[in-house]
Structure formats: structure tokens, C-alpha cells
XYZ file of C-alpha atoms in Angstrom:
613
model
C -9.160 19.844 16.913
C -9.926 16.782 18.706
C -10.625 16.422 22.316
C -7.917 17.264 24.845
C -5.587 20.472 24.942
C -2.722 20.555 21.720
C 0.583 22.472 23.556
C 0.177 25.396 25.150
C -3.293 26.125 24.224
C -6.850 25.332 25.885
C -9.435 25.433 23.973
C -13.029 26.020 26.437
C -16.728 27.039 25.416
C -18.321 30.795 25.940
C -19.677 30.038 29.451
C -17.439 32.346 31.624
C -14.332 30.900 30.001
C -12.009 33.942 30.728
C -8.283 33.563 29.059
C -5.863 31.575 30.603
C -2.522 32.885 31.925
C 0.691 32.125 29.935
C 3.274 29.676 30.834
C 6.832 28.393 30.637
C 7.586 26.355 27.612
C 8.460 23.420 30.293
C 4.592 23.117 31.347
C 1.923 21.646 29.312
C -1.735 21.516 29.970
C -3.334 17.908 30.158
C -7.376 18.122 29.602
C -10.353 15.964 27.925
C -11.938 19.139 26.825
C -12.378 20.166 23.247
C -14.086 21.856 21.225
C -17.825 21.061 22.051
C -19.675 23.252 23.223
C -20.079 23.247 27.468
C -23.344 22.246 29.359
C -24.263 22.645 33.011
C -25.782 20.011 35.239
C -27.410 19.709 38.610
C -27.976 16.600 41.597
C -30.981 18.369 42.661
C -29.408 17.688 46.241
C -28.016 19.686 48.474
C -24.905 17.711 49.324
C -20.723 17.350 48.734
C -19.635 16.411 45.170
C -16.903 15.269 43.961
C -16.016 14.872 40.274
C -12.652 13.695 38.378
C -10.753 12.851 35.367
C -8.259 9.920 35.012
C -4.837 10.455 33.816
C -3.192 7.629 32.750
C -0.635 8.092 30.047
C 2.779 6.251 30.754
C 4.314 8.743 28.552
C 3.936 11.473 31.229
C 5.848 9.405 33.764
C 8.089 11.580 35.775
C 6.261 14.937 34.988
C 5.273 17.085 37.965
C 1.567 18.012 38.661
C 2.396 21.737 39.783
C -1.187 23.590 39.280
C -4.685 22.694 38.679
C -7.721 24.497 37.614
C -11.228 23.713 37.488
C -14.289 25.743 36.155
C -17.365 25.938 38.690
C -20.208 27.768 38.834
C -20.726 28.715 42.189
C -23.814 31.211 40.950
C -25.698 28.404 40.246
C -26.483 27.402 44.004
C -25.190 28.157 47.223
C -22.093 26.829 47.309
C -18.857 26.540 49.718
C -15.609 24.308 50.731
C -14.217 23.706 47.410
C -11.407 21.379 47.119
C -9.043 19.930 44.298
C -6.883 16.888 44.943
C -4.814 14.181 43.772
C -5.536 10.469 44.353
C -4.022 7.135 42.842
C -7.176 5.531 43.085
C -10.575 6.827 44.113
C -11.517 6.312 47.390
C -14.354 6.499 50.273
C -14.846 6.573 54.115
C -17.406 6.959 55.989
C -17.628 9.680 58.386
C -19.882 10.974 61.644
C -22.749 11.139 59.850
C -22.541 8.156 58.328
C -22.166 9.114 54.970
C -19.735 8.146 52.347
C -16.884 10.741 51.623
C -14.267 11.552 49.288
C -10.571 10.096 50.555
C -8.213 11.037 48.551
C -4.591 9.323 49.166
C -2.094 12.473 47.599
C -3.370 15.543 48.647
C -5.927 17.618 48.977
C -5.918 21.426 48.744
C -8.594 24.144 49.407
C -9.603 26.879 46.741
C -11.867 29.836 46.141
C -13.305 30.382 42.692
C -12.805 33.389 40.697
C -15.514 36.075 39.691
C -16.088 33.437 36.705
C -16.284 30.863 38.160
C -12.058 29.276 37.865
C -11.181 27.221 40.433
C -7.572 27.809 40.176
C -4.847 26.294 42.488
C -1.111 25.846 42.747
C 0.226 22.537 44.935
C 2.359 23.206 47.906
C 4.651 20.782 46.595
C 4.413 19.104 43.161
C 3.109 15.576 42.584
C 5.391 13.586 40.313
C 3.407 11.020 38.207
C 3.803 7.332 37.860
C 3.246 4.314 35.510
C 0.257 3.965 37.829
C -1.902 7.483 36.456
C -3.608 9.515 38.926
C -7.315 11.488 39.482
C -7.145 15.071 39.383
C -10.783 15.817 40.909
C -12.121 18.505 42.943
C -15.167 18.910 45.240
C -17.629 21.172 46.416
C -20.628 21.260 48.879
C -24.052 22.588 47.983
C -25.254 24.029 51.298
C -28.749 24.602 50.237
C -30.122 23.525 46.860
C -32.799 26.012 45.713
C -34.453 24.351 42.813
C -34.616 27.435 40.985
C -33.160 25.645 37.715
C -29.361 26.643 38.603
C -27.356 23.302 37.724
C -23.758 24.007 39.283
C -21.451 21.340 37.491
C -20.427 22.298 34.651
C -18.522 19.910 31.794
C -17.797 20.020 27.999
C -20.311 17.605 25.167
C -16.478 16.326 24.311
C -16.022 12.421 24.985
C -13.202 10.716 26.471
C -12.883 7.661 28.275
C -11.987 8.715 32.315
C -13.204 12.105 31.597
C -16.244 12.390 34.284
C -16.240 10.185 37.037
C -18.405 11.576 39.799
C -19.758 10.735 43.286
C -22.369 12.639 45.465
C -22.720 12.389 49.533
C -26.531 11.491 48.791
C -26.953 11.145 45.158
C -23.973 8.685 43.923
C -23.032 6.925 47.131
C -19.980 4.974 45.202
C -18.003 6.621 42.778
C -19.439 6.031 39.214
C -17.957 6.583 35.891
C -20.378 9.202 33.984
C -18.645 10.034 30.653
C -21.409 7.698 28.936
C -24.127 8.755 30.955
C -23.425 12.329 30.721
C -21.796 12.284 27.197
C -19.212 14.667 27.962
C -15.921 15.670 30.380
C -15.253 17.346 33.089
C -13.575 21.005 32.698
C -10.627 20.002 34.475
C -7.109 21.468 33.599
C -3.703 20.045 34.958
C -0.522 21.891 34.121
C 2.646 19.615 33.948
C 6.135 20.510 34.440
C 8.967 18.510 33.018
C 11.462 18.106 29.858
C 9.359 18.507 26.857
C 11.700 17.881 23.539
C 10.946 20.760 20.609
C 10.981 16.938 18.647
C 9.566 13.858 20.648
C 7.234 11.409 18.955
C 6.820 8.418 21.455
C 5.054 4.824 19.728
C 3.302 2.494 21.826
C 1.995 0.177 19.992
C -0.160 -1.396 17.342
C -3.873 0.246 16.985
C -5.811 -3.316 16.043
C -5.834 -6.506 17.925
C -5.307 -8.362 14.950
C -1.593 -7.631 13.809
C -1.848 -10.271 10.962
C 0.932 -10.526 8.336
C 0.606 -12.389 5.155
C 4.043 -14.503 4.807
C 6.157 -13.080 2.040
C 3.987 -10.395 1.189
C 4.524 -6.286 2.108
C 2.040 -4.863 4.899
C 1.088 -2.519 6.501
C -0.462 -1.651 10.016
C -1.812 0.950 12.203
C 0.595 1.946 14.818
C -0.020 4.452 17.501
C 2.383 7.387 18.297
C 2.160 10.748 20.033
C 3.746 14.016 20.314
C 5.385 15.289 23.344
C 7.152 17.839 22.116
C 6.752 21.339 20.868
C 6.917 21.474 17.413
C 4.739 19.829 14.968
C 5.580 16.677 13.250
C 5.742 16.614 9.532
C 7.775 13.934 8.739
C 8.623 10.547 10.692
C 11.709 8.311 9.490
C 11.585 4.708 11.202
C 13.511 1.856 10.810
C 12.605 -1.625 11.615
C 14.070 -5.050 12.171
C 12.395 -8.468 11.699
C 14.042 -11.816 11.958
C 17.202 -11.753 9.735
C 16.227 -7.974 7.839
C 15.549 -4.724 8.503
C 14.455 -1.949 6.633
C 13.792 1.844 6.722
C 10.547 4.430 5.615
C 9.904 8.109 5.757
C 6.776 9.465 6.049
C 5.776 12.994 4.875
C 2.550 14.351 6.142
C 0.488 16.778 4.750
C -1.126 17.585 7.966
C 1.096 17.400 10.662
C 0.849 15.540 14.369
C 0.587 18.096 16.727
C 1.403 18.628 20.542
C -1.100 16.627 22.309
C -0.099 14.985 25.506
C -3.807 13.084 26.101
C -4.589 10.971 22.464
C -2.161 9.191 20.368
C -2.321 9.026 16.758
C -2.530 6.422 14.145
C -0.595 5.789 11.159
C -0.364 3.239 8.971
C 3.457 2.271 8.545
C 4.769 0.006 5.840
C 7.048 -2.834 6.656
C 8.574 -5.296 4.497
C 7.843 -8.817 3.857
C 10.177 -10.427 6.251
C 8.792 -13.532 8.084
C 8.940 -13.756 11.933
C 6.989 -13.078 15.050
C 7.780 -9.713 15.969
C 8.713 -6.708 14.854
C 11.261 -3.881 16.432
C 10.404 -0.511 15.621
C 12.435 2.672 15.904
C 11.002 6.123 14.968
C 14.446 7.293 14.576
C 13.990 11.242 13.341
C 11.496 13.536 13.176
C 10.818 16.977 10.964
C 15.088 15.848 9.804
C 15.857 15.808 13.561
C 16.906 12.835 16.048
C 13.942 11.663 17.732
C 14.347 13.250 21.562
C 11.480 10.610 23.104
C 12.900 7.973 25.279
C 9.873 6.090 24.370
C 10.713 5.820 20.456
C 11.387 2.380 19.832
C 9.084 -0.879 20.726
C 8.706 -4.279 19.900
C 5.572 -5.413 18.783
C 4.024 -9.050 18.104
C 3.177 -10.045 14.782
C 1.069 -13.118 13.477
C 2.014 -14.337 10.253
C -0.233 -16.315 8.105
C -0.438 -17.816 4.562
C -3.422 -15.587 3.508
C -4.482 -12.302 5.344
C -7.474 -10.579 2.928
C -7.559 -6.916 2.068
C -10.350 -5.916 4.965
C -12.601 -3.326 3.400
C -16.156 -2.125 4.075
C -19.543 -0.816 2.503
C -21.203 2.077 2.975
C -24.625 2.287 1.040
C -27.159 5.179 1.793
C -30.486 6.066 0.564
C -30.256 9.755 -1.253
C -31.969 11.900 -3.053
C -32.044 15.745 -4.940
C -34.783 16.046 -3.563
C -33.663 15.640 0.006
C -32.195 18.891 1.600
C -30.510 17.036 4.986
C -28.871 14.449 2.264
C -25.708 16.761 1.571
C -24.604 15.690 4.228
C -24.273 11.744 3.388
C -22.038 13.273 0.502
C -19.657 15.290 2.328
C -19.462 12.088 5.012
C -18.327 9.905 2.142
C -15.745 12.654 0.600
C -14.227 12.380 3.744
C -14.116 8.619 4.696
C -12.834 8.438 1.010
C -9.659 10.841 1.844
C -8.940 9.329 5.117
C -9.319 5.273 4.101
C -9.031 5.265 0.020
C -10.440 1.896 -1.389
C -10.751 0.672 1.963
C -14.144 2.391 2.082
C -16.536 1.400 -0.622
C -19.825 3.894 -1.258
C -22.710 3.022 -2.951
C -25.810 6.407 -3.468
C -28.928 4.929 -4.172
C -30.975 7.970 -5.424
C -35.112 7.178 -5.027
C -38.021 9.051 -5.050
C -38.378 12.341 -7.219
C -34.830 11.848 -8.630
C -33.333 12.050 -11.955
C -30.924 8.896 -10.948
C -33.266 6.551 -9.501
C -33.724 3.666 -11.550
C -35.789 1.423 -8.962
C -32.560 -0.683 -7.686
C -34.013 -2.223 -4.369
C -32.034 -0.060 -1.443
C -30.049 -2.563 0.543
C -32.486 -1.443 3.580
C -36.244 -0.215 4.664
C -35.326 3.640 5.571
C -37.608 5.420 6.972
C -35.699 8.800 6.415
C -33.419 10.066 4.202
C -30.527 10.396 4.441
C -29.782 6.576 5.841
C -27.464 4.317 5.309
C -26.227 0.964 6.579
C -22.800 -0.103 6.810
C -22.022 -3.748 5.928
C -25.872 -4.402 5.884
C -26.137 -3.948 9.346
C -28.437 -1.385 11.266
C -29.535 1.877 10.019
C -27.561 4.750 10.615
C -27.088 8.200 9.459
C -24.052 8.562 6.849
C -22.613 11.350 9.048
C -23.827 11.000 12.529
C -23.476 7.195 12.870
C -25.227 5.513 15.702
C -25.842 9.077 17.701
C -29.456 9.442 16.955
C -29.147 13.059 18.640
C -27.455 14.042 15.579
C -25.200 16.164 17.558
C -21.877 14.011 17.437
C -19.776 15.065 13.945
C -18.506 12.720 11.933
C -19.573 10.031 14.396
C -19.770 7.524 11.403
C -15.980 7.321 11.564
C -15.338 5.319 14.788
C -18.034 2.982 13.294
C -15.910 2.204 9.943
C -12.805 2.400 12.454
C -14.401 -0.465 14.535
C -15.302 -2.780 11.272
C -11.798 -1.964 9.329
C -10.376 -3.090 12.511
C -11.661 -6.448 12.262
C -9.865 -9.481 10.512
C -11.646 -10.373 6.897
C -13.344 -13.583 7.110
C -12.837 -13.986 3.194
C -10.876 -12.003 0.625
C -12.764 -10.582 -2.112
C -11.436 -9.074 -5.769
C -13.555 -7.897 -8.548
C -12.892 -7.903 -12.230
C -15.435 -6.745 -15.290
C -15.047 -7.271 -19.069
C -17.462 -5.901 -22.206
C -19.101 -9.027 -23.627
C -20.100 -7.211 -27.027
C -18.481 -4.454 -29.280
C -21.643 -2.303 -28.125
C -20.702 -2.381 -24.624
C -24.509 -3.034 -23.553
C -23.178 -6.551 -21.825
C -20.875 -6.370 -19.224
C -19.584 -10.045 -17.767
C -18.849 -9.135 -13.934
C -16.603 -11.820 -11.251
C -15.501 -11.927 -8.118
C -13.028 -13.940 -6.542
C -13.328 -14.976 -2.902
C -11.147 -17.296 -0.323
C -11.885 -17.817 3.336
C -8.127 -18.225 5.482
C -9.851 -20.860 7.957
C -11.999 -22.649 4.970
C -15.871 -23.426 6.346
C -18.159 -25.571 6.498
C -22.173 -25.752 6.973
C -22.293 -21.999 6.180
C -24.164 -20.169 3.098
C -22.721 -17.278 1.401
C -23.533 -15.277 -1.875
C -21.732 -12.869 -3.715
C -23.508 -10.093 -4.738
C -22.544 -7.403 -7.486
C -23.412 -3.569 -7.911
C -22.615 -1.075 -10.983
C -22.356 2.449 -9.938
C -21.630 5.673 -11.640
C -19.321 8.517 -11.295
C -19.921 12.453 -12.489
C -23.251 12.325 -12.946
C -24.782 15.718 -14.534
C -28.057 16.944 -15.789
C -30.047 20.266 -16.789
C -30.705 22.738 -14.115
C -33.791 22.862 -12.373
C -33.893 18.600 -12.741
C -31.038 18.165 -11.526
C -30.246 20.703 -8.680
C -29.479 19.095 -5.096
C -31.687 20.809 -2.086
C -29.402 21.778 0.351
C -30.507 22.923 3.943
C -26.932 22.228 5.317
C -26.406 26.210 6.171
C -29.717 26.010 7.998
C -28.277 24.392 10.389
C -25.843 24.420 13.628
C -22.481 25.080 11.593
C -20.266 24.759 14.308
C -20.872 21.007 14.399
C -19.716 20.626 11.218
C -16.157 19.003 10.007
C -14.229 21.495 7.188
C -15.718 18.882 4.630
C -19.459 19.527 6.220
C -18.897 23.346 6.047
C -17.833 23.207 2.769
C -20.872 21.851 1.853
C -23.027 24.027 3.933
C -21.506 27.149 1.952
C -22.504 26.090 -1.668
C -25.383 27.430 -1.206
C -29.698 26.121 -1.625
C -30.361 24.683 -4.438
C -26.508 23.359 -5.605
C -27.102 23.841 -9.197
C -24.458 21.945 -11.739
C -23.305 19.359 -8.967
C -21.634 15.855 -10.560
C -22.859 12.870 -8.641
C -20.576 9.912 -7.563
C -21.367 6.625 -6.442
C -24.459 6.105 -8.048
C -26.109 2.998 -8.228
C -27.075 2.006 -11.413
C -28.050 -1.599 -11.388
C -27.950 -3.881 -8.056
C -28.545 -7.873 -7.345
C -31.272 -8.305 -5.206
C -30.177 -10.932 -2.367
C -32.201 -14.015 -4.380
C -30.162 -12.888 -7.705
C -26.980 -13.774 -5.495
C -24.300 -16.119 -6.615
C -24.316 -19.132 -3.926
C -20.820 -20.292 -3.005
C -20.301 -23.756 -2.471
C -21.996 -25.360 1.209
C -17.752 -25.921 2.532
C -14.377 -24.531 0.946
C -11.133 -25.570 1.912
C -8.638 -22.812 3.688
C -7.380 -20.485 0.603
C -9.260 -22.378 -1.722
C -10.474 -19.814 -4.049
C -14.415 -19.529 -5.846
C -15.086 -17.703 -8.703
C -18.782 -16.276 -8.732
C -19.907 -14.729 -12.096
C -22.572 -12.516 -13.403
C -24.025 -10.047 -15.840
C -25.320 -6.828 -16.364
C -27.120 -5.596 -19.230
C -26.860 -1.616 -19.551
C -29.971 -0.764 -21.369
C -31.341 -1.136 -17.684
C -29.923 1.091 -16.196
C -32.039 4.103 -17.381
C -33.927 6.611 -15.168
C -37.647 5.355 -14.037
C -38.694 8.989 -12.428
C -41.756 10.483 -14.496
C -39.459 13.827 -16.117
C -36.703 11.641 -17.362
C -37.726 8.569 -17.485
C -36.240 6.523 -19.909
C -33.214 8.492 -19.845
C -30.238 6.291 -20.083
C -27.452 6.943 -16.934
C -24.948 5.639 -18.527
C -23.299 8.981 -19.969
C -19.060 7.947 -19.681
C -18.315 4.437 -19.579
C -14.913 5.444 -18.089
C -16.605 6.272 -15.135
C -18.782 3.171 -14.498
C -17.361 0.644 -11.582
C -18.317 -2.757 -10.127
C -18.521 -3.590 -6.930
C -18.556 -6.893 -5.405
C -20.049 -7.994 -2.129
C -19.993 -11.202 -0.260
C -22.525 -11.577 2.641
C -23.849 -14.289 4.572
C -27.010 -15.958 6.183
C -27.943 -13.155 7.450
C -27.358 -10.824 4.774
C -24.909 -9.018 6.368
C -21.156 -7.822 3.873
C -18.950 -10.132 4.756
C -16.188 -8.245 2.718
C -16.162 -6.368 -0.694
C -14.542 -4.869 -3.612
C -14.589 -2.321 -6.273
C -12.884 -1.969 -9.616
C -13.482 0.485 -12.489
C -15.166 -1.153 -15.393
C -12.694 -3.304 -17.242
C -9.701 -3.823 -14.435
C -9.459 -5.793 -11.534
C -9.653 -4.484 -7.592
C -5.601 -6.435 -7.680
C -4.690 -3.602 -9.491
C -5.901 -0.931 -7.117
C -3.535 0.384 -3.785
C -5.279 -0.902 -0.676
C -2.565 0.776 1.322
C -2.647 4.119 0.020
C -0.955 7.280 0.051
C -4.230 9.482 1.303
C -4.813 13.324 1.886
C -3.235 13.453 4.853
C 0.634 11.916 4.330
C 2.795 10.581 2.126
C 5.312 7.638 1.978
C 8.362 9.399 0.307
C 10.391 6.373 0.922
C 10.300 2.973 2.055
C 13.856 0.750 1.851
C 14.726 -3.131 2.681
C 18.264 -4.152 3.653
C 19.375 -7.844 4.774
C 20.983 -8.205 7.892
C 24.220 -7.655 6.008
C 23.035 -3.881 5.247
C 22.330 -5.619 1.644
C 19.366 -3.174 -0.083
C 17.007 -4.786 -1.372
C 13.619 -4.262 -3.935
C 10.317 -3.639 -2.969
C 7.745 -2.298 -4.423
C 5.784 0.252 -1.340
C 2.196 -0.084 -1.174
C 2.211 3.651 0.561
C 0.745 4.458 3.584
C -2.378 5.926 5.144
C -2.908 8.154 8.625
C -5.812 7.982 10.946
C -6.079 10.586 13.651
């Protein structure tokens, strides 16, 4: 579940998190916290605190704040005057004393907390929100801190943007915004009252910066939506108009939207190649039903260009059977392979004690395993990312989010073809074009040949597992799935294994200036009877055991060394021939059609569709 509350549910950690009292099917609960487990914190001050979260969804304009509820823990220190309150914007004075206090510009209401610690209170008179948001916050003084260890805010190791801002009558003299510092949110819950539709999915707009369109050519783009309503979304129909055509789609999902009234999500729509500069969008239906959101159509601002590449991005990491944390970098890829398709490209470079390694130079000097770089830029785990706690799950994702979000500087496609009946030769190219041409600037193109179901003899070949040693309830279903097959994983088939690799000096060079869309074709070769297995038990051993399995992938970097974009194609065909918009785990594009402005249908071929959440 990601962060924030989904309906009429609240989802809160072991720490004196006693059930929460049903209500109406008109109120819904608005919260940053998750499902990460909850911490406790401390100013080591005795003084007033005040702490918030930001609501600011435009969607929930004309709701009613009616309640709010807070989790303390007044056990930890001596504690009295607790507060919540509403404020547009957060706010100080100074009073006798000459310290800076809390000013809140709404209201303000006093509280007692439960036996456990719930600071729960109803509003005299409910607060209708605005296109302008609001802080929910509450506050507290510490009459006497006893250093005794007792830390008396609590907050969730969830992460939201506006989920912990905080000020302190000694220790934070202006209000500061602590959801980095502190990496989580505040335990703040805010029931809303209003018209919720069983069926309202409200779109607000694209989920890139970079809407470009290629002109007369199908896309496809993320758009964000969200449910308001009640029910679960598991289908969307939309409709579209651009310049002089419109056209229709349904989407079927395999997992559905849910209720969640705090984070959008993404899907990639299809539209049809029609020219122009913006785009209307209707979500018309839902689950077979009209669409009850009065926020269901928008327009949205297209760029159209004469070439927009296929944007697509590398993930190489150092493994090994050997390597018990390194299950990990294989359930991470499983899963950025569901959710992106070709859009993610995965290279396993097995070293060390390892039946597969067959000395390819890894694209990076790790100095544990598993690592991994993504584009050729800094190390990071396969699974946790950039959060060297190794806490945050899945926190690769918003790092291939971030990169797949940016515009391709080039295009890149890859084709292969057997040079001899023996199939020991293999001729490898790559096409590349840059949409603004360059000048003055040094590229090569790089190729790799990897391998898919990879399988050996049992004890050789076994991966070491420690995955169910470990803190489970970090995991993603993928991770746990993992973590269950037990230590060793005997009779595993290995994917993405890199069989032969181009050093950087074995690159192609492309030329020192190419013109916008001119296109370069670099070429290369790779001769099979290399790739064999250079560890001392097998060495010798030829990888190459189904030649139906073998792919090429093609990388362009530049000065630095760093992917500029990439491709891969199974031995034989061409990356062209491969659906860069895809119908992935999660949905699926039952129909996409194209009318003229006359209500003319037209033909299309659909590229699918893919959903991000």
C-alpha cells in the first residue's frame, strides 16, 4: 500500500495504535502515513511544539474538515496544553516572553489524549477547504523535559512531501520543513465530509515535463489521475480530441486504482497521431459507469516534433551465486521489468566464484555486491537505490522514474545477424540520431551480449540466499517471494547474463558533429567461442547453451562515460520490432479507436499501454 490512507481504512504501526472508530460512507480519512513502521523522537527541550502536515489537493475543494486526530505520547515526558488547529499558512508571533509562537489563522481547539496516547478532536464547526490547501497541526508543551530517553513525538518512516513540518519555542524558532531531515510523517489523521462518487476518477495532468510528440506517429504519455470515489477502478474509457480528430481507448487493469484521496496515479494513455498543440482529455466512464468526478476532463499542452526517441535506461549490477544479499538485485529487476517492459534494460555481470563469470570488465569498481549503476552513473544498490540505510523498499524505482522521465538526447535501435552457418560470428549494429544534431561532442556506442535461462548442476550452480534472514516486512511481494525459496535456491535459471561486453576503448566513435535526425550506423562483432566460463570448476565451459535466448544490447554514452540511451533486441531481430509502449502486469489496453472530426473511424495500429503507481 503506498503512503497515505486508501478509503475508509488507516493503516498505523504497533506503537499504541488502538482501532479506529467507523464512519459514514460520506467521510474519508486524509493522512501521509503508511505502512512503515513508526519511530519516536525528542527536542531534548522542555518547551511548546508544534508539528503539521500540508494538505493541498485541489481535488478536495469544498470538503469539510469535521474531526482530527493525532497520536502523542504524552508518557514520554511531562506533558500538557495540547492543541490541534487549522491554518492557511503557518504562522508566528511573538509573545510576553519574547518567544516565537504558533498563530494559527482558522482555529484552534484544545484536546486531551487518550490512555494511548490519540489525540482525538471534533471541530465546533467544520472548515470547508479551498484551492488554497490548509495545515492540520497540533501542539503540545513539555513542562519539564527529564532526559530519561522518553522522545514524545511520534511519526511514521513513510515519506511524503508536507508531511512533517515542525517548529519548537526554543529548538526551531521558524517553522521548518522536516520530512527530509526526519525521513518520515507526522501521524496526523483528518476526516473529510463531502460527496464522494462510488465512481470518480479525477486527471490532472501530465506526469513528465517533457510532453513531446513525434508528428504523425502514435504516443503515448504518463498522465496522472486519482480516485475519489468508493469503489475501485478497473477499467478507464477516455476519449480525446486533438486539432481536427479525436479518438477513444479503454483501459483494463489488472490491479485496480484504489480510493486514495492524498497520491495520484500514473498511467500511460495512448493517443493517436494527430498533429497540434494540445490535447483535450475526457475520462468519460469508469468500471462501465459514467465518470461522477467534476474534475474528469483537462486540456493538456503538447510539443510536437519531427523525431522524439524511445527513452530507455540501463541497469547493470555486479552479482554473484556466491553472494547471499544478491537475490535481491534479481527480484528488483523482475519487478522494474513488469512495471516498465523494454523500457528498462538489465545487464547481471556474475564475478568471482561463479559458474557465469567470464571476466567481462563490470561497467563499475564495486566494492560490494550486490551494486549496480544505472546509466553509468553512481553506485547504487539494485533494490535500495540511493538510501544507503537500506531501509527504503524498492527505492531504485523513483531513480529509473526520474531518468525515464527525461527527454532522449539520441535514439538508439539494435539489430544482430549470424555471419557464418556455425553461428560462432555474430555481426552486431546500432543505429543512433540526435533530434537537435551536435557538435564538438564525443560519443561511442557500445554493445553487450547477454543470456537468458541459464542452468547448471546442483551444488555449482545453487544461488546463496540470506533474503529470509532478514527484516521481511520491508520487502515488496516480488522481494518476499524471493525470501521464501529458501538457502541455497537450487535449480534457479539465470537471466540477463552478460556474456561478452566492449570495454569503453573497444567503443564505436560517432562522428565529431551530426546533423538533427541524421542517422549513424555503428557496427561490431562478437565471436562466441569467448564467451565461456573463466572460474576454476567450469572453466572452459561454453555459456552459450540456447541461442534463442541470447540478446544484444546497445549503448550509447558520452565523454564521460555515462548511457546516453540504449537498446536491446533478441539475437537476430531488431529493437523496431519490439513494443516500447507495452501492455505490462498491471493493465491492459483492450481498445484504442481514431475517428476524424466527421466521426470517420479510422486505423491504427495501438502500441498498448503501461501503469505506474
Amino acid at each position: 500500500m503506498k503512503p497515505g490512507l486508501r478509503n475508509l481504512a488507516v493503516a498505523v504501526s504497533a506503537i499504541a495504535f488502538a482501532s479506529l472508530q467507523s464512519f459514514a460512507l460520506d467521510t474519508k480519512i486524509f493522512t501521509f502515513v503508511g505502512d512503515r513502521p513508526m519511530v519516536t523522537h525528542t527536542t531534548c527541550r522542555a518547551e511548546t511544539c508544534d508539528l503539521a502536515i500540508h494538505l493541498d489537493n485541489p481535488f478536495l475543494n469544498g470538503k469539510k474538515v469535521t474531526r482530527i486526530r493525532v497520536l502523542t505520547d504524552p508518557k514520554a515526558q511531562p506533558m500538557e496544553d495540547f492543541k490541534v488547529w487549522l491554518s492557511m499558512s503557518l504562522n508566528l508571533e511573538e509573545n510576553e516572553a519574547g518567544e516565537n509562537v504558533n498563530a494559527p489563522d482558522i482555529l484552534s481547539v484544545s484536546g486531551t489524549p487518550d490512555s494511548e496516547g490519540w489525540l482525538d478532536v471534533t471541530l465546533p464547526e467544520p472548515y470547508t477547504l479551498t484551492d488554497k490547501g490548509v495545515y492540520a497541526g497540533y501542539s503540545f508543551t513539555i513542562t519539564e523535559y527529564s532526559g530519561d530517553g522518553g522522545k514524545p513525538i511520534p511519526y511514521s518512516q513513510d515519506r511524503h512531501p508536507g508531511g512533517f513540518w515542525f517548529h519548537g519555542t526554543k529548538s526551531a524558532i521558524e517553522w521548518m520543513d522536516c520530512e527530509d531531515q526526519m525521513n518520515g510523517v507526522l501521524p496526523v489523521y483528518v476526516y473529510l465530509e463531502g460527496e464522494y462518487p462510488p465512481v470518480s476518477v479525477a486527471v490532472s495532468g501530465w506526469d513528465t515535463e517533457f510532453p513531446y510528440v513525434q508528428i504523425d506517429r502514435e504516443f503515448s504519455l504518463p498522465v496522472k489521475m486519482m480516485n475519489l470515489g468508493s469503489e475501485p477502478i478497473r477499467e478507464i474509457a477516455y476519449r480525446y480530441t486533438m486539432q481536427n480528430s479525436v479518438g477513444e481507448g479503454k483501459v483494463t487493469l489488472v490491479n485496480p486504482i484504489v480510493p486514495d484521496i492524498v497520491d495520484p496515479t500514473t498511467l500511460y494513455l495512448t493517443f493517436g497521431a494527430l498533429g497540434g498543440h494540445t490535447v483535450r482529455l475526457d475520462l468519460r466512464e469508469a468500471n462501465g459507469e459514467a465518470n461522477g468526478s467534476e474534475f474528469s476532463g483537462i486540456d493538456l499542452p503538447v510539443e510536437c516534433r519531427t523525431l522524439v526517441p524511445v527513452k530507455r535506461v540501463l541497469l547493470e549490477e555486479g552479482t554473484g551465486t556466491w553472494c547471499s544479499a544478491c537475490p535481491r538485485g534479481t527480484a528488483a529487476i523482475e519487478s522494474l521489468n513488469s512495471l516498465y517492459g523494454t523500457r528498462v534494460i538489465a545487464a547481471a555481470y556474475h564475478a568471482g566464484n561463479d559458474p557465469m563469470s567470464t571476466g567481462a570488465r563490470l561497467p563499475a569498481s564495486f566494492s560490494y555486491f550486490p551494486g549496480a549503476v544505472l546509466n553509468r552513473g553512481d553506485i547504487i544498490d539494485p533494490y535500495y537505490g540511493d538510501d544507503q540505510t537500506l531501509s527504503q523498499a524498492f527505492a531504485i524505482r523513483p531513480l529509473v522514474d526520474e531518468a525515464l522521465d527525461l527527454p532522449a538526447e539520441a535514439s538508439v535501435e539494435v539489430m544482430s545477424e549470424w555471419i557464418d552457418e556455425a553461428h560462432d560470428m555474430l555481426d552486431v549494429s546500432a543505429e543512433t540520431a540526435f533530434p537537435e544534431g551536435y557538435s564538438g561532442k564525443s560519443y561511442k556506442m557500445l554493445f553487450i551480449l547477454t543470456a537468458d535461462g541459464l542452468k547448471g548442476p546442483s551444488p555449482l550452480w545453487d544461488q546463496a540466499n540470506g533474503l529470509g534472514n532478514w527484516n521481511q516486512d520491508s520487502y515488496d511481494e516480488n522481494m518476499k517471494a524471493w525470501a521464501a525459496k529458501g538457502n541455497p535456491i537450487v535449480g534457479l535459471e539465470y537471466d540477463h547474463v552478460v556474456l561478452l561486453a566492449n570495454a569503453a576503448y573497444e567503443g564505436v566513435p560517432l562522428p565529431d558533429a551530426m546533423e538533427p535526425a541524421e542517422t549513424f550506423l555503428a557496427r561490431g562483432t562478437f565471436n562466441l567461442k569467448k564467451a565461456v566460463s573463466v572460474f576454476e570448476r567450469n572453466k572452459g565451459e561454453s555459456l552459450v547453451q540456447d541461442e534463442n535466448k541470447l540478446s544484444v544490447i546497445a549503448l550509447l554514452v558520452d565523454a564521460d562515460g555515462h548511457v546516453v540511451n540504449c537498446a536491446k533486441a533478441p539475437v537476430g531481430e531488431s529493437s523496431l520490432s519490439a513494443v516500447d509502449v507495452f501492455t505490462s502486469e498491471e493493465c491492459r489496453l483492450t481498445s484504442t479507436e481514431y475517428y476524424d472530426i466527421s466521426g470517420r473511424r479510422l486505423s491504427s495500429d495501438v502500441c498498448g499501454i503501461q501503469i505506474r503507481i
